[in-house]
Every structure is written in C-alpha cells, then in structure tokens.
Amino acid sequence: MSEKKHILDYDTVALDDEGRALVIIDQTQLPYHTEILHLTGQDQIWEAIYKLQVRGAPAIGVAAGYGVYLAAREIQEKTDDYQVFKEEFIKAKDYLNSARPTAVNLPWALNRMEKVVLDHPDCSVEEICKLLHDEAVAIQEEDIWTCKMIGEYGLTLVKPGDGLLTHCNAGQLATSRYGTATAPMYLGFERGYNFRIFADETRPLLQGARLTSYELHDSGLDVTLICDNMSASVMKKGWVNAVFVGCDRVAANGDTANKIGTSVVAAVAKLYNVPVYICAPTSTIDMDTPTGDEIVIEQRPAEEVTEMWYAKRMAPEGVKVYNPAFDVTDNELIAGIITEYGIARAPYTESLKEIMEKKAAAQASKAK
Ligand code: MRU
C-alpha cells in the first residue's frame, strides 16, 4: 500500500515534464482537497494568480516566470521574427503583471524574463525560448536556496524551546521550498529546537488556518492556531519569543507590506517587547520604492469579508466593506530584515543598500 502523500511532497509550482503547462496546487481548496492544476493558457495563469490558487510573493514570481515562458512558446509557434516575438512577449508580460499589484516578485520575475528577450536580439526565437526556460528554472532554484539561507540566518536569532508567532502563510506553500518565515521553523525542527509555533488564522482568506497550520502540522511541528485577535493575549502571557513574517514588498527604508494584520501584530509585539523579523528574499526588496507610503495596496472583493468561508452570509446586505489585502508595517516596529545575504538592522536605508551591494558582488563574482 502506498503511503499517504504529505502536502509538502507536492511542488507548490512546477513546469510539467513536457514544458507545456504550469502545474500548481490549487491553494483555494486546501486543506480539504489537494487538487493539482495544469494551466496552459495565459488567462488561466492570470486567474490562478488573481484568485490566489497560487499565492505568496516568491511563488507568484516563480509562477509568472514559467507562465511567461509558456506565453513565449505560444508566440514562437506563430512567428520566428524577433521584433514581432518581442512585442507579443511584452504584451504577455504586461498582462500577467496586472494580476496582483503588491508583491514585487511578480514584476521582478517578469522583468528578469524580459531582459533575456531584450539581451538577445541576434538569437533565433527558438534559442530565446530555450534561454527563457533556463531563466525560469533559475528563478525557482534561487528561491529554494534563498529560503534555506533565510532559515539559517533566522535560526541564529532564536533558541531551542522558543515560542514563535507567524501571520498569513509565508511557508513552503508560498515558495518553492522551506518558506521564508517558516524556514527557521523547519530547519529548527530538523535540528531538535522544539519550537512552539503560533499561527494567526489570517482573516479574511484564512491563509494561516488553511495553509500555515496545515503545512506545519502535517510536517510534525508543534503549531497552535489562534484567531487574529489573540496575538496580544499569547504575547502578554510570555509565550512568544519572536515573530517571523514574510513580505510582499520591502521599501528602501524598511517599511514592509505584508498580509493585512501584520502591522497590528508588530504594534502589539512592540508593546510586549517581542522582536519582529521580516523574512525577505532580496527579490522582495524594492529599492525603487522609497517608503511604505508609495506601495500600492491591493483591494479585494467585499465578498471575501462578508460571506466567503461562512455557511451563510455573515454581514448585512449592502453594508460598506473595506478589504485591503495588505498593510504596511513601519520600519521602527521591525527588529530585523532577514535576507539570503544576511540580516539588515536599522537604519534600513543603509543596511538594505549594503545587502543589495553584497548580492550584486556575489552575482558578479559568480558570472566571472
Ligand atoms: O495574499 P497572499 O496570500 O498572496 O499574501 C501572502 C503574504 O502576505 C505572504 O506573507 C508574503 O507573500 C510572503 S510569502 C513568503
């Protein structure tokens, strides 16, 4: 009899063996149904990102990389003219980029893919498609390495037996492996750290309840699910030694957009002297956005608040609803920003710049 597959045995995002479809777990169905979707059309891929069937900043970036590669192959079937190919490619890129506005990983990955096209005007369209394939694979492989490094750095900030709190899902389901905020948790688990983890349920889309508590519990970690309004209570009791959260866009001054409610957790953590660490791949750091004020916050449909997940609607018909998907945590509430190149500390305007310089130097020496 074959053993039951664990949720983390599935790839969050992949390209199928023939290189013809984007393969994702439909995260809107979790934890009850593990439905694997094979997406081929650009509309399907756009919708999967918009509907959060694939979600979490790094996973969105990886999906967009493969998605625009699939678009390139479709275009290649129609033309071998570089100019025509380039114009159609840019249209496909802009279309996928419009699926969600806040996670910078989406334009970051798409711009990387576009650069491959722009840098090779003398190659055949077929050769460019091969290079696009390799770039999309590289984006995914780097994501795995990045999360592992964030886990290693994160682990230096805590000790065995600590209580850790997280918000939303910055887990493996939001990345290619390990997660960002969960990377120190998974690595600590492997090394016998016995963390006690608190997962906020994360209204309104319940990523904490449906995804974080699921993937941690299914992997054998000690996780306790709490409602979003319970974080003060567990912090006041002294049960939380550190908060690890992910991010969708970190501005140059360290202000950080993450799932709605993160800034509430950070404000409460400040009150109880609990350090808040942002787990941030450098792909999520946007040095072109000076402060959190310039980050575009996605607004989502009212139904997510009034009726989604409920057996029947729980709000009066016609009531006004405000449903921003993200909020910005001010940099002064953040104890550190953990990247794959080290931990940035305040003042972030300087430390993030140093991290990005370190990355550029590492990439330059790799390219030699
Ligand atoms: O709306 P979502 O589910 O895509 O929001 C996800 C988050 O806010 C995550 O914390 C963030 O993308 C980091 S994932 C490593």
XYZ file of C-alpha atoms and ligand atoms in Angstrom, residues 27 49 52 54-60 100 103 105 147 167-171 173-175 179-181 202 205 207 211 245-249 257-260 262 279 281 284 298 300 325-326, ligand 1:
61
model
C -4.473 26.596 -2.693
C -2.630 34.353 -9.538
C -4.795 33.052 -5.050
C -1.049 30.165 -6.435
C -0.014 32.820 -3.928
C 2.707 34.143 -1.682
C 5.201 36.590 -3.170
C 8.012 34.155 -4.151
C 5.594 31.539 -5.557
C 3.849 34.225 -7.605
C -1.872 41.478 -8.484
C 4.037 41.593 -4.387
C 8.215 39.458 -7.001
C 14.679 30.337 1.605
C 0.914 35.641 10.307
C -0.565 34.583 6.961
C 1.340 31.897 5.079
C 4.965 32.535 4.296
C 5.520 28.810 4.217
C 3.138 26.817 0.003
C 4.193 30.411 -0.678
C 7.604 29.482 -2.096
C 9.057 29.048 3.001
C 10.575 32.252 4.273
C 9.067 32.816 7.731
C -5.401 35.489 8.994
C -8.711 34.465 3.365
C -4.049 31.570 4.890
C -2.236 26.765 4.855
C 6.605 37.008 8.980
C 7.013 37.197 5.241
C 6.597 40.220 2.992
C 5.282 41.267 -0.378
C 7.328 44.408 -0.833
C 3.980 45.441 3.063
C 2.703 42.045 4.116
C -0.668 40.395 4.616
C -3.288 42.601 6.230
C 0.850 42.138 10.085
C 11.844 37.242 6.269
C 14.241 37.372 -0.126
C 11.017 41.216 -2.423
C -4.335 45.542 -3.399
C -10.067 42.730 -2.884
C -5.188 42.609 1.212
C -2.002 44.027 2.756
O -2.430 37.275 -0.478
P -1.318 36.299 -0.291
O -1.775 35.012 0.305
O -0.528 36.099 -1.561
O -0.367 37.003 0.753
C 0.826 36.365 1.096
C 1.607 37.063 2.138
O 1.242 38.117 2.618
C 2.915 36.451 2.497
O 3.247 36.716 3.827
C 4.015 37.021 1.600
O 3.651 36.945 0.252
C 5.305 36.329 1.798
S 5.299 34.664 1.226
C 6.835 34.025 1.528
